[in-house]
XYZ file of C-alpha atoms in Angstrom:
341
model
C 143.173 -39.243 158.387
C 145.661 -39.313 155.493
C 144.418 -39.018 151.902
C 146.557 -40.903 149.419
C 146.477 -40.099 145.711
C 146.103 -43.081 143.415
C 147.438 -43.098 139.852
C 144.886 -43.969 137.157
C 146.112 -45.828 134.076
C 146.237 -43.694 130.913
C 143.520 -45.629 129.061
C 141.201 -45.380 132.024
C 141.946 -41.664 132.328
C 140.982 -41.046 128.702
C 137.763 -43.055 129.128
C 136.848 -41.147 132.290
C 137.602 -37.787 130.679
C 135.411 -38.603 127.699
C 132.597 -39.639 130.006
C 132.857 -36.481 132.090
C 132.885 -34.333 128.958
C 129.623 -35.911 127.880
C 127.860 -35.307 131.193
C 126.890 -31.640 130.622
C 125.257 -32.492 127.311
C 123.341 -35.322 128.919
C 122.294 -33.236 131.903
C 121.361 -30.078 130.015
C 117.586 -29.644 129.604
C 115.709 -27.558 127.077
C 113.794 -24.872 128.952
C 110.344 -23.850 127.749
C 108.992 -20.538 129.064
C 105.207 -20.244 129.338
C 103.684 -16.755 129.504
C 100.045 -16.517 130.527
C 97.603 -13.911 131.843
C 96.086 -15.681 134.881
C 97.310 -14.732 138.367
C 100.133 -16.766 139.850
C 98.776 -19.359 142.278
C 95.295 -19.288 140.739
C 93.569 -22.564 139.949
C 94.185 -22.088 136.214
C 97.860 -21.407 136.887
C 98.233 -24.456 139.151
C 95.896 -27.079 137.769
C 96.202 -26.354 134.062
C 99.608 -24.902 133.283
C 101.352 -26.280 136.351
C 99.925 -29.728 135.610
C 100.933 -29.450 131.936
C 104.478 -28.472 132.895
C 104.826 -31.282 135.424
C 103.509 -33.865 132.975
C 105.838 -32.701 130.181
C 108.867 -32.758 132.475
C 108.029 -36.238 133.713
C 107.351 -37.631 130.232
C 110.652 -36.228 128.958
C 112.557 -37.554 131.986
C 113.821 -34.057 132.671
C 115.028 -33.275 129.164
C 112.319 -30.598 128.971
C 112.124 -28.070 131.775
C 109.156 -25.692 131.960
C 109.200 -22.239 133.541
C 105.842 -20.531 134.081
C 105.465 -16.751 134.007
C 101.916 -15.953 135.139
C 100.014 -12.688 135.399
C 101.608 -10.834 132.454
C 105.084 -11.032 134.017
C 106.755 -11.996 130.725
C 104.299 -10.558 128.184
C 101.281 -8.301 128.506
C 97.854 -9.772 127.800
C 97.584 -8.052 124.424
C 101.090 -9.186 123.441
C 101.087 -12.767 124.727
C 100.181 -14.410 121.412
C 102.637 -12.242 119.472
C 105.191 -12.860 122.209
C 104.985 -16.583 121.476
C 105.255 -15.940 117.742
C 108.329 -13.725 118.124
C 110.045 -15.877 120.765
C 109.700 -13.622 123.802
C 108.025 -16.706 125.255
C 108.246 -20.269 123.987
C 104.558 -20.805 124.789
C 101.868 -18.181 125.187
C 98.395 -18.722 126.627
C 95.816 -15.986 126.301
C 92.472 -14.924 124.879
C 92.511 -14.418 121.133
C 90.283 -11.385 121.666
C 93.229 -9.451 123.081
C 94.630 -9.397 119.526
C 91.869 -7.370 117.903
C 91.003 -8.371 114.337
C 93.595 -11.134 114.174
C 91.287 -14.159 114.580
C 87.956 -13.305 112.924
C 86.847 -16.879 112.188
C 87.834 -18.075 115.654
C 85.265 -15.606 116.996
C 82.471 -17.831 115.729
C 82.719 -19.744 119.025
C 82.031 -16.471 120.842
C 78.604 -15.946 119.303
C 75.500 -16.225 121.503
C 73.922 -19.659 121.583
C 76.922 -21.620 120.303
C 78.210 -22.915 123.636
C 76.608 -23.652 127.004
C 79.722 -24.590 128.998
C 83.476 -24.487 128.865
C 83.516 -28.189 127.996
C 81.166 -27.706 125.072
C 82.861 -24.560 123.799
C 86.320 -26.103 124.116
C 85.220 -29.224 122.242
C 83.687 -27.175 119.422
C 86.665 -24.833 119.080
C 89.269 -27.606 119.217
C 87.254 -29.604 116.670
C 87.140 -26.648 114.285
C 90.900 -26.302 114.576
C 91.589 -30.038 114.263
C 89.471 -30.162 111.113
C 91.569 -27.438 109.501
C 88.966 -24.680 109.461
C 91.182 -22.208 111.347
C 94.620 -23.072 109.964
C 95.190 -19.733 108.241
C 94.665 -17.767 111.454
C 97.411 -19.668 113.297
C 99.974 -20.283 110.566
C 102.574 -18.220 112.436
C 102.660 -20.451 115.532
C 102.315 -24.079 116.621
C 98.998 -24.440 118.436
C 99.014 -26.789 121.425
C 95.355 -26.669 122.385
C 92.347 -24.374 122.464
C 89.631 -23.945 125.039
C 86.928 -21.503 126.113
C 85.762 -19.797 129.282
C 82.136 -20.874 129.195
C 79.262 -18.373 128.924
C 79.831 -14.761 129.877
C 77.084 -12.858 131.702
C 76.442 -9.305 132.926
C 77.824 -8.206 136.288
C 77.283 -4.712 137.686
C 78.206 -2.836 140.833
C 75.122 -0.750 141.644
C 71.985 -2.163 140.014
C 70.590 -5.218 138.292
C 70.304 -5.260 134.492
C 66.841 -6.613 133.692
C 66.378 -5.660 130.035
C 68.758 -4.584 127.254
C 67.636 -0.964 127.647
C 69.050 -0.938 131.188
C 72.544 -0.901 129.693
C 72.078 2.571 128.218
C 74.572 5.048 129.635
C 76.616 2.465 131.562
C 80.376 2.080 131.217
C 80.854 -1.619 130.542
C 84.057 -3.581 130.106
C 83.702 -5.521 126.881
C 85.248 -9.000 126.609
C 85.248 -9.141 122.796
C 84.741 -6.821 119.851
C 81.445 -8.587 119.092
C 80.076 -7.903 122.577
C 81.495 -4.388 122.424
C 79.472 -3.733 119.297
C 76.379 -5.053 121.101
C 76.981 -2.731 124.057
C 77.403 0.270 121.752
C 74.160 -0.507 119.913
C 72.374 -0.564 123.272
C 73.757 2.815 124.299
C 76.457 1.638 126.693
C 80.048 2.802 126.577
C 82.095 -0.268 125.647
C 85.537 -0.193 127.257
C 88.304 -2.640 126.390
C 90.844 -3.724 128.981
C 92.645 -6.926 129.987
C 90.925 -8.992 132.681
C 93.677 -8.375 135.287
C 92.941 -4.627 135.129
C 89.192 -4.834 135.764
C 89.281 -5.066 139.574
C 91.087 -1.754 139.982
C 88.868 -0.052 137.400
C 85.707 -1.138 139.228
C 87.205 -0.249 142.599
C 87.915 3.294 141.370
C 84.498 3.637 139.754
C 85.950 3.910 136.254
C 83.476 1.300 134.956
C 79.978 0.316 136.076
C 80.175 -3.338 135.184
C 81.330 -5.953 132.759
C 80.431 -9.044 130.814
C 82.412 -11.993 132.107
C 82.273 -15.683 132.895
C 82.021 -16.993 136.456
C 85.575 -18.319 136.410
C 86.883 -14.816 135.816
C 84.678 -13.399 138.542
C 86.404 -15.696 141.028
C 89.938 -15.748 139.625
C 90.193 -11.953 139.378
C 88.206 -11.327 142.617
C 85.490 -9.411 140.803
C 82.690 -10.723 143.010
C 84.094 -8.277 145.547
C 83.142 -5.385 143.257
C 80.063 -6.559 141.319
C 77.028 -7.545 143.413
C 74.365 -7.802 140.698
C 74.396 -10.597 138.131
C 72.216 -11.022 135.040
C 72.718 -14.497 133.644
C 72.056 -13.897 129.985
C 74.731 -15.725 127.950
C 76.180 -13.071 125.666
C 79.280 -14.914 124.490
C 81.890 -17.594 125.152
C 85.530 -16.502 125.037
C 88.122 -18.317 122.922
C 91.500 -19.106 124.505
C 94.620 -20.738 123.145
C 97.937 -22.149 124.298
C 100.357 -21.886 121.401
C 104.061 -22.489 120.894
C 106.770 -20.664 119.022
C 107.136 -22.526 115.736
C 110.953 -22.421 115.681
C 111.142 -23.702 119.252
C 108.881 -26.640 118.401
C 110.710 -27.504 115.179
C 114.129 -27.304 116.859
C 113.271 -30.119 119.269
C 114.387 -33.675 118.453
C 111.697 -36.016 117.192
C 111.071 -37.745 120.518
C 110.593 -34.451 122.386
C 108.280 -33.127 119.663
C 106.287 -36.316 120.162
C 105.944 -35.528 123.866
C 104.692 -32.030 123.049
C 102.225 -33.552 120.578
C 100.984 -35.898 123.294
C 100.334 -32.843 125.466
C 98.267 -31.112 122.814
C 94.896 -31.360 121.109
C 91.504 -32.439 122.426
C 92.825 -34.206 125.525
C 94.310 -31.010 126.932
C 91.470 -28.870 125.609
C 89.069 -30.873 127.757
C 91.448 -30.850 130.725
C 91.443 -27.067 130.533
C 87.659 -27.087 130.302
C 87.397 -29.254 133.416
C 89.355 -26.647 135.375
C 87.158 -23.890 133.980
C 83.857 -25.623 134.645
C 84.867 -26.217 138.266
C 85.807 -22.556 138.630
C 82.489 -21.566 137.051
C 80.720 -23.528 139.774
C 82.873 -21.978 142.479
C 82.513 -18.443 141.140
C 78.722 -18.555 141.066
C 78.575 -20.220 144.469
C 80.809 -17.492 145.900
C 78.394 -14.791 144.722
C 75.405 -16.710 146.076
C 77.005 -17.129 149.487
C 77.759 -13.393 149.564
C 74.034 -12.660 149.137
C 74.273 -11.068 145.707
C 71.210 -10.421 143.546
C 70.622 -12.637 140.481
C 68.413 -12.578 137.408
C 68.466 -15.695 135.234
C 67.280 -15.361 131.626
C 66.174 -18.848 130.573
C 66.369 -19.712 126.864
C 67.836 -16.308 126.067
C 67.769 -16.764 122.284
C 63.979 -17.001 122.449
C 63.467 -14.382 125.147
C 61.239 -11.507 123.976
C 63.666 -8.827 125.157
C 67.085 -10.416 124.768
C 66.505 -12.752 121.811
C 66.384 -10.047 119.095
C 69.536 -8.389 120.486
C 71.452 -11.687 120.471
C 70.256 -12.603 116.985
C 71.264 -9.201 115.638
C 74.712 -9.755 117.152
C 75.038 -13.037 115.260
C 73.780 -11.522 111.995
C 76.143 -8.557 112.196
C 79.151 -10.777 112.871
C 78.348 -13.032 109.916
C 77.785 -10.070 107.591
C 80.908 -8.198 108.700
C 83.201 -11.240 108.638
C 81.976 -12.769 105.394
C 83.961 -15.523 103.716
C 83.612 -18.849 105.509
C 82.002 -17.352 108.621
C 78.471 -18.553 107.909
C 79.475 -22.126 107.040
C 81.696 -22.222 110.121
C 78.808 -21.015 112.263
C 76.616 -23.813 110.894
C 79.399 -26.321 111.549
C 79.683 -25.067 115.131
C 75.969 -25.631 115.688
C 76.269 -29.108 114.179
C 79.133 -29.961 116.540
C 77.090 -28.621 119.442
C 74.291 -31.043 118.656
C 76.205 -34.097 117.444
C 79.710 -34.281 118.919
C 80.210 -31.908 121.823
C 78.059 -32.350 124.883
C 77.563 -29.723 127.569
């Protein structure tokens, strides 16, 4: 077969050259890097952040491309929020509690009795943010959405915790500073560490147990290490997905609009739906494994646990001061009026 070259008229050549020169600009996508702490391939990784990425890419017709870095591969758990602020990641998703002392008012959602599920906690926390109550704590980033883990309970490796005094002498992983203070008052050794590190610590016998939600027990395989579960709701953990402010502001208006449409209460509740399903699965997994359970009904009014939980609330409000008490009252109002379980 003979290939014959064909001369293109000059005007057509110039038009074609201009068109080809424009193609890279049209084809080039803005890449957003998400750093988060959950294991790669986990349900949170797939059905929350993977779904968010897919939806953003589709809505932008490929002009936004999202890369996901799970399991602390781009930023450590305690540096994920700051990593988003500084631009190590374009978006960081993590627990605010990993940044000790940075989000004192946000911690109101973590107090005992405020939230009974991830859906309820997420609704309350997102509402507080949407209403401007938490603006000052996030003025260095562009918040996409907030959510919570649902109630955190006690899980131990060797024996069941029946009363607060049973915690004395135990080495317990604390999820938040507020719960850590509670553990210390009860004579336990409160140990801070990121969730991905807990499995190895329990496996080596470095800790005796932890306070955690059922999602975390499943996601981080902790039901393999803890066989005793005391369902007394000590806290709910605040989480956020937040974006580097410069990255957000550098986007053209239409792409910022797409990010806005993938933010706020809609995605807060989508995150909660993933969490509440994992809560169900995590508890069911422990039941099927034959683990031992103790359920403390109406813990705030329980003779043994109620005073401990109330003291935890009182100490937080006194130590935080400022708007903490009014924000606590607003959280309880939202619980009753706007945010169902």
